[in-house]
XYZ file of C-alpha atoms in Angstrom:
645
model
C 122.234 -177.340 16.714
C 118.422 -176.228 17.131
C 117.127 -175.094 13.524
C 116.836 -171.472 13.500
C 113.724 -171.862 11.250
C 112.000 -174.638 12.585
C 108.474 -174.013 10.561
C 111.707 -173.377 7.153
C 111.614 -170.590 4.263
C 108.752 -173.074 2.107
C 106.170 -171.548 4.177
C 106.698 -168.319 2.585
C 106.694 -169.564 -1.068
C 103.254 -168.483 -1.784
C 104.182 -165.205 -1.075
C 104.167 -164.259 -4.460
C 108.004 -162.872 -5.685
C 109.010 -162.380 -1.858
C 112.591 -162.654 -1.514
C 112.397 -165.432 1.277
C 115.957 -163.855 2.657
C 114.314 -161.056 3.807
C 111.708 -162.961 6.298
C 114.795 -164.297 8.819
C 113.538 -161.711 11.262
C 109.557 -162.980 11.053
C 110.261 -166.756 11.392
C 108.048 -168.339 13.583
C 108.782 -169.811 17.342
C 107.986 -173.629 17.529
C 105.713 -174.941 20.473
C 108.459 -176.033 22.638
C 109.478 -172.290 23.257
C 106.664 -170.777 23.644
C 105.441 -173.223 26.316
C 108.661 -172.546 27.586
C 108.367 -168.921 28.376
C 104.722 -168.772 28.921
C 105.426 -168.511 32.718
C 106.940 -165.471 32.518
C 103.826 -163.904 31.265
C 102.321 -164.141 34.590
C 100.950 -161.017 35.920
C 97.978 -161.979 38.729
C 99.106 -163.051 42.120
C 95.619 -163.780 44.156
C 92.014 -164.289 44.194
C 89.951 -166.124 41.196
C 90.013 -165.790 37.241
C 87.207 -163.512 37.789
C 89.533 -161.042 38.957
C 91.629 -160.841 35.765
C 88.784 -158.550 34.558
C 86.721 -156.454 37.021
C 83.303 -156.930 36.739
C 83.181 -159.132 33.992
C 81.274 -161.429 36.286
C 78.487 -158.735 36.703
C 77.921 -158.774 32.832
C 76.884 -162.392 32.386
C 74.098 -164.663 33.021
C 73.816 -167.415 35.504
C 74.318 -170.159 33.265
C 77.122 -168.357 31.976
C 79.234 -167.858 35.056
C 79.036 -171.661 35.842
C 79.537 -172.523 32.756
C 82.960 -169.895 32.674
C 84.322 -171.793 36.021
C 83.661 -175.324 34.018
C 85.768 -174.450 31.257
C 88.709 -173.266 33.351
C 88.565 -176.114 35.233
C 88.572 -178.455 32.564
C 91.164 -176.350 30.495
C 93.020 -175.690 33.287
C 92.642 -177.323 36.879
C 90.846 -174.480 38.773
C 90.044 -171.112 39.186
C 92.723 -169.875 41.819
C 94.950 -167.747 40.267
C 97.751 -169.106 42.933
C 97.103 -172.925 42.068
C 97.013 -171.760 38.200
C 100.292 -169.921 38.839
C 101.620 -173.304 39.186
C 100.081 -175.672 36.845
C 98.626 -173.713 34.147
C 101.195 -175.177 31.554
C 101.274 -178.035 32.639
C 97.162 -179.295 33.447
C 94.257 -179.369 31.153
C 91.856 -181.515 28.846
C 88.876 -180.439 27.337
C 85.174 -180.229 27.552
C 81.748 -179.421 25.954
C 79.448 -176.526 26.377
C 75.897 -177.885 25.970
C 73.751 -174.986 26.211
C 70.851 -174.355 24.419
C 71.260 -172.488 21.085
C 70.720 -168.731 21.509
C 72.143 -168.434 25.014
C 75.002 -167.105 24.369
C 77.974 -169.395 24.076
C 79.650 -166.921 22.051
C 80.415 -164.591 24.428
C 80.862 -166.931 27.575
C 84.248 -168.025 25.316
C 85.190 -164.923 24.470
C 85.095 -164.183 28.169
C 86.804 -167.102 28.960
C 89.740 -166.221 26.272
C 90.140 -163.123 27.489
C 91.343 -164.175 31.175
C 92.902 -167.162 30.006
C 95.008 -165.186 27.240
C 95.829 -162.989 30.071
C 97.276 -165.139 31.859
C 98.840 -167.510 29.025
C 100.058 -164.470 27.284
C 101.930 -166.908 24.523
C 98.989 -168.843 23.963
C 97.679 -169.514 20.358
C 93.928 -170.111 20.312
C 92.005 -171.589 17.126
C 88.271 -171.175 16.786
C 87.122 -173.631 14.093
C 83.404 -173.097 12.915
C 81.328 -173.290 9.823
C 82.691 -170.219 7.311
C 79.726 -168.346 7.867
C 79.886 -167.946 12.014
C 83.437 -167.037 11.459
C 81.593 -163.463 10.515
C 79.394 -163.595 13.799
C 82.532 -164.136 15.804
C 84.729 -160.991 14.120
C 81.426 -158.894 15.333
C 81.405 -160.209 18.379
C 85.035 -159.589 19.109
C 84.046 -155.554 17.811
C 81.138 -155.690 19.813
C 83.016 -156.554 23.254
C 85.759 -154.383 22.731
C 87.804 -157.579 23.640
C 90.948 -155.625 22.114
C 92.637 -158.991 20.961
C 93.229 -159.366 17.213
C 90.899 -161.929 15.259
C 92.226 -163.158 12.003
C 89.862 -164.775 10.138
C 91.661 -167.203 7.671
C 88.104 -167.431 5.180
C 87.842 -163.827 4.930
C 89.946 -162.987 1.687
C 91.044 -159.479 2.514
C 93.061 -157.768 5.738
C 90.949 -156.423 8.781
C 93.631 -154.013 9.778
C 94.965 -156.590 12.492
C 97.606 -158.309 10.932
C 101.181 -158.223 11.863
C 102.690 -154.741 9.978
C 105.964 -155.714 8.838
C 104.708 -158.820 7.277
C 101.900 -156.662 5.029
C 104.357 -153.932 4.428
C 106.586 -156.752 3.296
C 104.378 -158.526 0.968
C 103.130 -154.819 -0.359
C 106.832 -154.228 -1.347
C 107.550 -157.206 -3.128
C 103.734 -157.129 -4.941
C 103.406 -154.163 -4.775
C 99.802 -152.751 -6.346
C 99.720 -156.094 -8.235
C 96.443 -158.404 -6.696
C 97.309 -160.447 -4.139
C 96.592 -163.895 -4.493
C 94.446 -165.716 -1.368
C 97.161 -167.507 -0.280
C 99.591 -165.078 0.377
C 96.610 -163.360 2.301
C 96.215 -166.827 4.386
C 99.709 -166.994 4.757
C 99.624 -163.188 6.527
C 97.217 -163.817 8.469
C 98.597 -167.275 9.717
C 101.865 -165.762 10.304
C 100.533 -162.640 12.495
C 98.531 -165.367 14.147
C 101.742 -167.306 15.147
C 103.723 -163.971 15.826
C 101.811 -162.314 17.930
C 99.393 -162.371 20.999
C 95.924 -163.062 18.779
C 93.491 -165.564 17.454
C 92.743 -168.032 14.452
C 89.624 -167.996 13.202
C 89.452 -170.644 10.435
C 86.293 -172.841 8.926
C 85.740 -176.510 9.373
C 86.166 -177.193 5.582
C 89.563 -175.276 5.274
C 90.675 -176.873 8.046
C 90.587 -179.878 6.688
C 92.285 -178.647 3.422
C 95.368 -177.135 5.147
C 95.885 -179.976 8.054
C 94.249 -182.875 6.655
C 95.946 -185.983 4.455
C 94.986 -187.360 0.833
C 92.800 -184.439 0.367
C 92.090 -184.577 -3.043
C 92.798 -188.059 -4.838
C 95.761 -188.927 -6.990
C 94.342 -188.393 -10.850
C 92.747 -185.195 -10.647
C 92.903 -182.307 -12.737
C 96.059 -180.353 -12.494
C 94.838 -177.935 -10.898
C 93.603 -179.741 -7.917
C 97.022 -181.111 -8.011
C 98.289 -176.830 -7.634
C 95.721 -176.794 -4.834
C 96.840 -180.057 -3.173
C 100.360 -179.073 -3.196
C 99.429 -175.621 -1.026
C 96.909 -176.974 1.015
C 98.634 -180.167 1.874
C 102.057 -177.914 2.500
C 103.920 -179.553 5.244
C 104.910 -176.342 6.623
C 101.311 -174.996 7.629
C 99.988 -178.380 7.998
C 102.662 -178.649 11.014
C 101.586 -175.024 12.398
C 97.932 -175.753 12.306
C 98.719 -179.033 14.519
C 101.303 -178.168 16.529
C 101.205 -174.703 17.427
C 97.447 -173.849 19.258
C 97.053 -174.090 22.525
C 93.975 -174.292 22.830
C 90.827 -175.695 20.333
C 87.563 -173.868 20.359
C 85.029 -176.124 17.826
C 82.060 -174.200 17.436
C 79.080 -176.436 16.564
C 81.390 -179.063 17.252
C 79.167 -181.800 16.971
C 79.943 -181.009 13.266
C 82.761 -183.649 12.868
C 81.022 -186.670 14.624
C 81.850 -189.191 11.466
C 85.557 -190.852 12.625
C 85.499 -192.029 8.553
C 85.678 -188.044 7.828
C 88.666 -186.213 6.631
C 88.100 -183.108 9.377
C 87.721 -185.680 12.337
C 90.904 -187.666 11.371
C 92.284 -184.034 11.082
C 91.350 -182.838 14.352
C 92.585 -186.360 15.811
C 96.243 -185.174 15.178
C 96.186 -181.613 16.951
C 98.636 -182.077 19.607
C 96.745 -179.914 21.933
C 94.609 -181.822 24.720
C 92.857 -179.033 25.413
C 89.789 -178.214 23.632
C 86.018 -176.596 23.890
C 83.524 -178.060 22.246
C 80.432 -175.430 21.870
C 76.863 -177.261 20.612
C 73.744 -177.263 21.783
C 72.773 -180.158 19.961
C 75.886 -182.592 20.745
C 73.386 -185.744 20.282
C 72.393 -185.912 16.758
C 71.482 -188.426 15.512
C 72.581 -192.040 17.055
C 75.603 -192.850 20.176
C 78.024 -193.497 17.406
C 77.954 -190.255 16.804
C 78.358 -188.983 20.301
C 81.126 -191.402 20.658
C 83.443 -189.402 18.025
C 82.168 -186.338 19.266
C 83.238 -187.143 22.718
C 86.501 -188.342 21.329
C 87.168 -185.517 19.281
C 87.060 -182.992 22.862
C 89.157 -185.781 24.827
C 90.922 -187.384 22.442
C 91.892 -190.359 24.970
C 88.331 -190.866 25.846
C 88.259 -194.193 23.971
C 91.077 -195.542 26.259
C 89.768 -194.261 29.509
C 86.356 -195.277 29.134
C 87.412 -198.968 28.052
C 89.005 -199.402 31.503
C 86.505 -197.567 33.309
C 83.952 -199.879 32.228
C 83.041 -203.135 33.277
C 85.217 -205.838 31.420
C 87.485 -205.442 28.420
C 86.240 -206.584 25.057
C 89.356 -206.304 23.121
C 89.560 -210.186 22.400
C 86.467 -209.705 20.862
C 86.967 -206.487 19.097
C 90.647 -206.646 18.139
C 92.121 -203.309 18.365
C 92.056 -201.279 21.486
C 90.065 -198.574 19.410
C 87.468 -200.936 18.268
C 87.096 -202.515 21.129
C 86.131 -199.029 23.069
C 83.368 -198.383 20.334
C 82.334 -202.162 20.570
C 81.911 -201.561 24.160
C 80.370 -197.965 23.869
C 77.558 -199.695 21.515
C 76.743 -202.571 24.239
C 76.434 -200.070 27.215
C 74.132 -197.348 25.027
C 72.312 -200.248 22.932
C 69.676 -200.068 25.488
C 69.549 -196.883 26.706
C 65.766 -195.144 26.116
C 64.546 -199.207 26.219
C 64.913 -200.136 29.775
C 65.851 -199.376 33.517
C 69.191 -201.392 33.419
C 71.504 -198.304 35.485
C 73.744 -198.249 32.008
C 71.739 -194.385 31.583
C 73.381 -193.355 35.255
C 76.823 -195.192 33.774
C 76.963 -193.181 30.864
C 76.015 -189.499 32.928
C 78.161 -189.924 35.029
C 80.832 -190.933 32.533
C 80.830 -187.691 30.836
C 79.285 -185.116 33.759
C 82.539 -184.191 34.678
C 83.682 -182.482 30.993
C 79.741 -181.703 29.739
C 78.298 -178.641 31.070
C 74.550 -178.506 30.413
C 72.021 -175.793 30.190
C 68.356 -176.459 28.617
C 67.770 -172.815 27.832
C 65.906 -171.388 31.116
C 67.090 -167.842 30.562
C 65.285 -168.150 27.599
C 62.132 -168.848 28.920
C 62.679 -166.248 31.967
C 63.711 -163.369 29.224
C 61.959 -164.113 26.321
C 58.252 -163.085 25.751
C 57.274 -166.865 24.621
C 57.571 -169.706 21.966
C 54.093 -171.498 20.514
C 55.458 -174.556 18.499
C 52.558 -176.631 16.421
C 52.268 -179.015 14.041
C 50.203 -178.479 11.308
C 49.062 -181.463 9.766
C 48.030 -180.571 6.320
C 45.496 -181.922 3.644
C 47.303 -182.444 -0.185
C 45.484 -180.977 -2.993
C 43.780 -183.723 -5.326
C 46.815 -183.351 -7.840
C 49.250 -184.368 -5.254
C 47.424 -187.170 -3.617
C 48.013 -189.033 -7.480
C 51.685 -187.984 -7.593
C 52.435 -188.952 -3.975
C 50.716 -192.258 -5.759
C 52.378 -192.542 -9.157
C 56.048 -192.101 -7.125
C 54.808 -194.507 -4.305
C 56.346 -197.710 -6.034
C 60.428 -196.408 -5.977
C 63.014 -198.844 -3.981
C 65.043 -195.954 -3.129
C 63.840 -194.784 0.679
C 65.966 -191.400 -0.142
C 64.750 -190.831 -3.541
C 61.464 -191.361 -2.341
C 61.866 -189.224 0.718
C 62.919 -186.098 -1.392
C 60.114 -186.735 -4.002
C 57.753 -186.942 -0.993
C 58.741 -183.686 -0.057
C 58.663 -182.141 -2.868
C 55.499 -183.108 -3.663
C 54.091 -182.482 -0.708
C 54.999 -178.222 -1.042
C 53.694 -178.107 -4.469
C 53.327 -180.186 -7.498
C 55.512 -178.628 -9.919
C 58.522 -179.273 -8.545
C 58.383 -182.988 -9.601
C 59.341 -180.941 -13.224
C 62.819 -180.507 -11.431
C 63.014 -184.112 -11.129
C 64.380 -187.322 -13.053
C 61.439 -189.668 -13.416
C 60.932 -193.705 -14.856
C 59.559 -194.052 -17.653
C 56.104 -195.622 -16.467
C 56.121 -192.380 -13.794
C 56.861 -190.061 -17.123
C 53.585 -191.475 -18.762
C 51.426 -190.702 -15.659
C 52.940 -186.926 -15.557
C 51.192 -184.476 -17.470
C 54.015 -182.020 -17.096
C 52.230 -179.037 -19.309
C 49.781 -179.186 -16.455
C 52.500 -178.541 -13.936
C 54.167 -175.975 -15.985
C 51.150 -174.483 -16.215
C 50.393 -174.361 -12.076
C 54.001 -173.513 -11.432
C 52.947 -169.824 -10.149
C 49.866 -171.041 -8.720
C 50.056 -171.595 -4.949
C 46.630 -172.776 -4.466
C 47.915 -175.966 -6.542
C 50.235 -176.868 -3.471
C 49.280 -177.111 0.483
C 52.119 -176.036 1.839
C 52.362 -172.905 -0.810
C 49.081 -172.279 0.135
C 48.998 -172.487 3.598
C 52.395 -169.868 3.154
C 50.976 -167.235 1.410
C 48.015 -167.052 3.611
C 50.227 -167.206 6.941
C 52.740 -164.035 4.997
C 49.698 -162.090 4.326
C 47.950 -161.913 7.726
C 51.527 -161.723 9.309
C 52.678 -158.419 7.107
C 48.955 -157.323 8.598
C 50.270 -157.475 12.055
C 54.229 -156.293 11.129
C 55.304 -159.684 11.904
C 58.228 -161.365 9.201
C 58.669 -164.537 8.424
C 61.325 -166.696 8.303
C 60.883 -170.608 5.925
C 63.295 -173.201 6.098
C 63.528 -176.031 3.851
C 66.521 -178.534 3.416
C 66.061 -177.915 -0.045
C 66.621 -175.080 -2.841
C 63.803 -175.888 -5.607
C 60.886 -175.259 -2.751
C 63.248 -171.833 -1.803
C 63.022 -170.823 -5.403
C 59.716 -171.743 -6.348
C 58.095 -170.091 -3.258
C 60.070 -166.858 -3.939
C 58.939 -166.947 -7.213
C 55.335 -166.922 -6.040
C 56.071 -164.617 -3.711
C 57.386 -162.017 -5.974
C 54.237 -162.738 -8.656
C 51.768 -163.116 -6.261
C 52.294 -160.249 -4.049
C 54.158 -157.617 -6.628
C 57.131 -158.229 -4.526
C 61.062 -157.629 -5.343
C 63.859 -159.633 -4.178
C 66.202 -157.929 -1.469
C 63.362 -155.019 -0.631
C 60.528 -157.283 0.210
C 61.860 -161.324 -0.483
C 65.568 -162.393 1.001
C 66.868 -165.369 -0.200
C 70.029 -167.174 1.531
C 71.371 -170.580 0.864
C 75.211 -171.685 0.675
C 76.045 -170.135 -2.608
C 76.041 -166.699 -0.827
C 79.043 -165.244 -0.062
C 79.553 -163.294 3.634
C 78.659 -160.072 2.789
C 75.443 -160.529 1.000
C 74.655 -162.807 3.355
C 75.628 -160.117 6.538
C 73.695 -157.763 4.281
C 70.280 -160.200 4.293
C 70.573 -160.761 8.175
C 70.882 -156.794 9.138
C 67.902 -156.444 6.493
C 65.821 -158.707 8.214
C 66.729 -157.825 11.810
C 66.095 -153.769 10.601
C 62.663 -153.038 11.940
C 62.314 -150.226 9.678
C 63.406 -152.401 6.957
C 60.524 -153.568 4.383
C 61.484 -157.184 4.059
C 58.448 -159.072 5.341
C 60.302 -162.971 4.398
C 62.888 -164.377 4.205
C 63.636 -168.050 2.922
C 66.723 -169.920 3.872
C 68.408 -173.222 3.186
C 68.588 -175.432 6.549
C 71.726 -176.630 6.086
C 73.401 -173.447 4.853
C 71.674 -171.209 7.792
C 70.206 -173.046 10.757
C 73.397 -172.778 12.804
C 75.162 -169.494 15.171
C 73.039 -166.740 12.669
C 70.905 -164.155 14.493
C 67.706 -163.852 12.626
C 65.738 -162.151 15.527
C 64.155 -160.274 13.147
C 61.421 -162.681 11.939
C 59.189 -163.804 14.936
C 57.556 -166.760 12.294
C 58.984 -169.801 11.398
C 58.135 -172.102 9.109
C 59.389 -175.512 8.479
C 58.576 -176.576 5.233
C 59.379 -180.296 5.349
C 61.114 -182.877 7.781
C 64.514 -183.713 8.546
C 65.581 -187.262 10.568
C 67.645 -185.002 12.678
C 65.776 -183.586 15.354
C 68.640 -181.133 15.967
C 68.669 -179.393 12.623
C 65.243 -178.229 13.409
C 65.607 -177.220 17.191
C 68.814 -175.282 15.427
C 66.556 -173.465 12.519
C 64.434 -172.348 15.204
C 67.166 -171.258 17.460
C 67.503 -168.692 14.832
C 64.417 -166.553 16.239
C 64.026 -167.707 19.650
C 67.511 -166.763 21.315
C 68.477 -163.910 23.444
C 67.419 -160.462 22.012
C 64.005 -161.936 20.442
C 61.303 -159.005 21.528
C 58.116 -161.091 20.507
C 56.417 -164.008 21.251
C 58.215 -166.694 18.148
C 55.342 -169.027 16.540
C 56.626 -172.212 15.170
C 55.103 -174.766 12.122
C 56.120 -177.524 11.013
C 54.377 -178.506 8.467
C 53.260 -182.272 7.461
C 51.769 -183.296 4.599
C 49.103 -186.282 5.342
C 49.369 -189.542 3.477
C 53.114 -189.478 3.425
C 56.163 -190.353 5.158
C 56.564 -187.393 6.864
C 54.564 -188.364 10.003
C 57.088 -190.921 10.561
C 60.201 -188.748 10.156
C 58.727 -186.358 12.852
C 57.954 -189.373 14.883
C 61.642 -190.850 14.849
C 62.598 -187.080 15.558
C 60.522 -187.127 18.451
C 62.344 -190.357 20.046
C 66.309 -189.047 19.423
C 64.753 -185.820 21.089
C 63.991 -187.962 24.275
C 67.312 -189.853 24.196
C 69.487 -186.526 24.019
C 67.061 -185.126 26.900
C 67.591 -188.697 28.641
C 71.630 -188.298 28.171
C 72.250 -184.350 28.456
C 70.225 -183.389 31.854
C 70.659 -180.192 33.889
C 70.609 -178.415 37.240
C 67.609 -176.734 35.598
C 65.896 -179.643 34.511
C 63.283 -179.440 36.835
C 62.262 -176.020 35.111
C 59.597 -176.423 33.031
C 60.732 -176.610 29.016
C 60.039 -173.078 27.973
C 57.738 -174.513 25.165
C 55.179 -175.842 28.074
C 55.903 -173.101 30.233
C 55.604 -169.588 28.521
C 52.037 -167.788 28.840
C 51.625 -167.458 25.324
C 48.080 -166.720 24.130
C 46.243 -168.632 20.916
C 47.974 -167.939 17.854
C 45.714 -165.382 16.458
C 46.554 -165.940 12.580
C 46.588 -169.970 12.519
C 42.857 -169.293 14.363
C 41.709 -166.957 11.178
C 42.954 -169.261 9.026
C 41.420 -172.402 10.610
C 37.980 -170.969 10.720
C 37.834 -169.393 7.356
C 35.774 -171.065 5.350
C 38.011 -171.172 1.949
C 40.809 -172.287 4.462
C 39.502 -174.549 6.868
C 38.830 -177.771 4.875
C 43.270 -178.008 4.423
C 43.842 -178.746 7.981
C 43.836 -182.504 9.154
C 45.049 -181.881 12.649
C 46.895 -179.130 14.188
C 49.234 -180.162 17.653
C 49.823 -176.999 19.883
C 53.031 -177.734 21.949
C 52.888 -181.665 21.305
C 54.580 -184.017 23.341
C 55.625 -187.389 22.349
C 52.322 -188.926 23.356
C 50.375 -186.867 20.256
C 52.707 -187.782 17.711
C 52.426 -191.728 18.946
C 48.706 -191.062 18.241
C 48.857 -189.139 15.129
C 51.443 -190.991 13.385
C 52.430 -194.036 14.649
């Protein structure tokens, strides 16, 4: 006999004092029926999936109708509604959507969910994404009127959405008591699995709920209460058996196949999944590897018998024998003219849809990118010496950079004895509000002041929080500024509505704020920050995609001036070489990940964007013009060679 409750009455212990008896009517269906009657949902009889929603088609860009009839033929065979009316339950794998960041993947899936919920009415969709996009895809559902519910599992309060009964339920039994977060999880999963809507849930929760061995055996007990909820067997078997379709926003985010989210995501039954990054090369082809297996989870297997010879004696397992074989055919790929480059292309053109970001360059009113090669102050050319000597690369790297924006921030730092003697921290304390004491602080203030002159905001990124705090410190001396009128800050401690409230600040043009600094990590992917038409990049990342990501944030679709770019170097460190190696993955994803439009001009080399009128004052003023080493105006790989290698 079937089990009436297949998902059982555990689910709903954290519920608070529910009386479980009383949820036999809200028990969940298990995959096998839904998939069962999704063909009676069926409501189109002819033409193509643009038909499901009259001129839908009319409402999109170029790049996004092609890349709308990829997806449904990955996901689901084709895009005649009579062939689909056979197969749709029965076809489908998945596939990536490379476009550009800024052109609008967003709302080519939304599109696509729309038509293909209406026609697989019993459909559960996921979107996993970093927690803060989760916010940018509720307003984008408003936005689009899409008229499907979005339940956002992060967001700790209901949207109005959920399923009734189960919130008048949980009202009655807690009545005006406050509801715990996971009985507000466990609504919004079950309205998710009741009715015709849409999980929204972050990468990091994810992995909570559906992953294994979460938190290690020995730990306090009250990661032991939050390992026994989050590792409940009950929603762990929802969250892997029930969607029918993955949507991985940024999904080149779980690309290490030691990490707890990609093991996670290996073990959702569904086979069909979007993958939506513009940067799915990061930084090396192991990396691309897991990616590629985490959208087609049988990629491993199907690429070691399309390729040439089977290395599994060598390798062992049929799993490591695909990677061993995936590292000899992209070992020399960027290094010579072997055909392995075609090999691979045409390997994965069938499920990677590629746009460079044309529309940007045809709708936008420009992007000037230069390096700015910078002189260091006297001060710290000796403590780039004195911290010269460590072992640690990493330690070294962040010291570096530190350094290199101003010299006090080596007072936030743990140094060696011999460096401690060579430190005359009083000094430091004593320049900590000084900008002049620091290049890049210099160079900052001077770029914020002529850019307030011309209504123009600016927007500095650094991978790091001292710099963040330090230059908004200045700032707010310096100027006479105040913090959320004039100054935003944003970094990953922020929770979703101060953050939401900094973005609409910035992006207000009769708002006052005239900077804004932001963490790299915590804000350089799927935000809109339109607002700010300078960016700054205070130091240098190995990952070449983190930056083209940060400045993504400015130059995307609804930017209304020309976006200036800086990354900033500090001379006589390592930095040279970190935008030097970030120059060479750039050529290997362009190598990998070509287009229809590649031969379109890149919209850097391309736009008709005049001299940058406030790096020219500042060059030829005569207090200012003894900082700058070098300054590269749209450089290609051929500069950098020359300037740093």
């Amino acid at each position: 006999m079937q089990n009436k409750h297949p998902w059982g009455r555990p689910y709903w212990k954290d519920l608070g004092s529910i009386d479980h008896s009383n949820l036999d009517e809200f028990q969940f269906q298990d995959s096998a029926s839904v998939h069962q009657s999704g063909s009676k949902c069926y409501n189109h009889a002819e033409g193509t999936v643009w038909d499901i929603i009259p001129g839908i088609k009319d409402s999109m860009y170029p790049h996004q109708r092609e890349g709308f009839e990829f997806i449904w033929k990955n996901i689901a065979g084709g895009i005649e509604l009579e062939e689909l009316k056979r197969h749709i339950f029965d076809r489908g794998s998945g596939c990536i959507i490379s476009h550009a960041p800024g052109t609008g993947k967003t709302r080519l899936t939304i599109v696509f969910l729309q038509t293909y919920m209406e026609l697989n009415r019993t459909c559960k969709p996921v979107i996993i994404a970093p927690r803060s996009m989760l916010l940018t895809w509720e307003e984008e559902f408003r936005k689009w009127k899409v008229g499907i519910p979005f339940h956002n599992m992060n967001q700790l309060e209901f949207s109005g959405q959920e399923n009734t009964a189960a919130i008048n339920l949980l009202r009655q039994k807690v009545g005006c008591r406050a509801q715990n977060k996971n009985s507000i999880r466990m609504v919004k999963l079950y309205s998710w699995a009741k009715d015709r809507s849409i999980l929204g849930i972050s990468y990091t929760l994810f992995e909570k709920l559906a992953g294994d061995g979460v938190l290690a055996d020995g730990g306090s007990e009250k990661n032991r209460k939050v390992k026994s909820y989050a590792q409940g067997e009950q929603v762990r078997k929802m969250l892997l058996e029930l969607p029918g379709l993955l949507v991985l926003d940024e999904g080149h985010t779980p690309r290490n196949d030691q990490s707890l989210i990609w093991k996670a995501l290996s073990r959702v039954e569904t086979q069909r999944r979007i993958i939506l990054s513009g940067t799915p090369f990061q930084n090396n082809f192991g990396e691309l590897f897991n990616t590629l297996c985490v959208v087609r989870p049988k990629f491993g297997d199907r690429f070691l018998s399309e390729t040439r010879g089977d290395s599994r004696r060598k390798h062992g397992t049929k799993s490591s024998a695909a990677r061993g074989t995936w590292a000899s055919l992209t070992s020399s790929i960027g290094k010579d003219c072997d055909g392995r480059l075609d090999e691979l292309k045409a390997m994965i053109e069938p499920f990677v849809h590629v746009h460079k970001g044309t529309i940007l360059k045809e709708s936008l009113p420009g992007l000037r990118d230069s390096v700015v090669v910078l002189r260091p102050t006297c001060l710290q050319k000796a403590l780039i010496e004195v911290i010269r000597g460590r072992k640690s690369q990493l330690e070294l790297d962040y010291l570096m950079s530190l350094i290199s924006v101003h010299p006090s921030l080596l007072l936030s730092c743990c140094l060696s004895e011999k460096e401690e003697l060579s430190v005359d921290k009083c000094q430091l304390e004593t320049l900590k509000r000084n900008p002049e004491a620091g290049i890049k602080t210099k160079f900052l203030m001077e770029l914020i002041r002529l850019s307030g002159a011309l209504k123009e905001k600016v927007l500095i990124f650094s991978q790091y929080i001292h710099p963040l705090t330090l230059i908004r410190e200045q700032l707010i001396s310096h100027f006479k500024w105040t913090e959320g009128n004039e100054v935003l800050y944003m970094d990953g401690t922020l929770d979703s509505k101060h953050r939401q409230s900094c973005i609409s600040s910035l992006n207000d043009p009769a708002s006052e704020v005239r900077v804004l600094l932001a963490s790299t990590k915590a804000c350089s992917e799927g935000i809109n920050l339109v607002g700010a038409s300078r960016v700054v990049l205070l130091d240098v990342v190995w990952n070449p995609s983190v930056e083209r990501q940060a400045i993504s944030r400015a130059y995307r679709l609804g930017q209304k001036k020309v976006v200036y770019i800086y990354h900033l170097i500090t001379s006589g460190t390592i930095e040279g070489e970190k935008y030097l190696r970030q120059a060479e993955k750039d050529r290997l994803f362009e190598l990998v990940f070509s287009s229809a439009d590649d031969g379109v001009p890149k919209p850097e080399s391309s736009c008709t964007v005049g001299e940058d009128m406030i790096l020219q004052e500042m060059v030829q003023h005569e207090k200012m013009s003894n900082m700058f080493e070098k300054i590269l105006n749209q450089p290609k790989e051929s500069d950098l060679i020359v300037t740093f290698g």
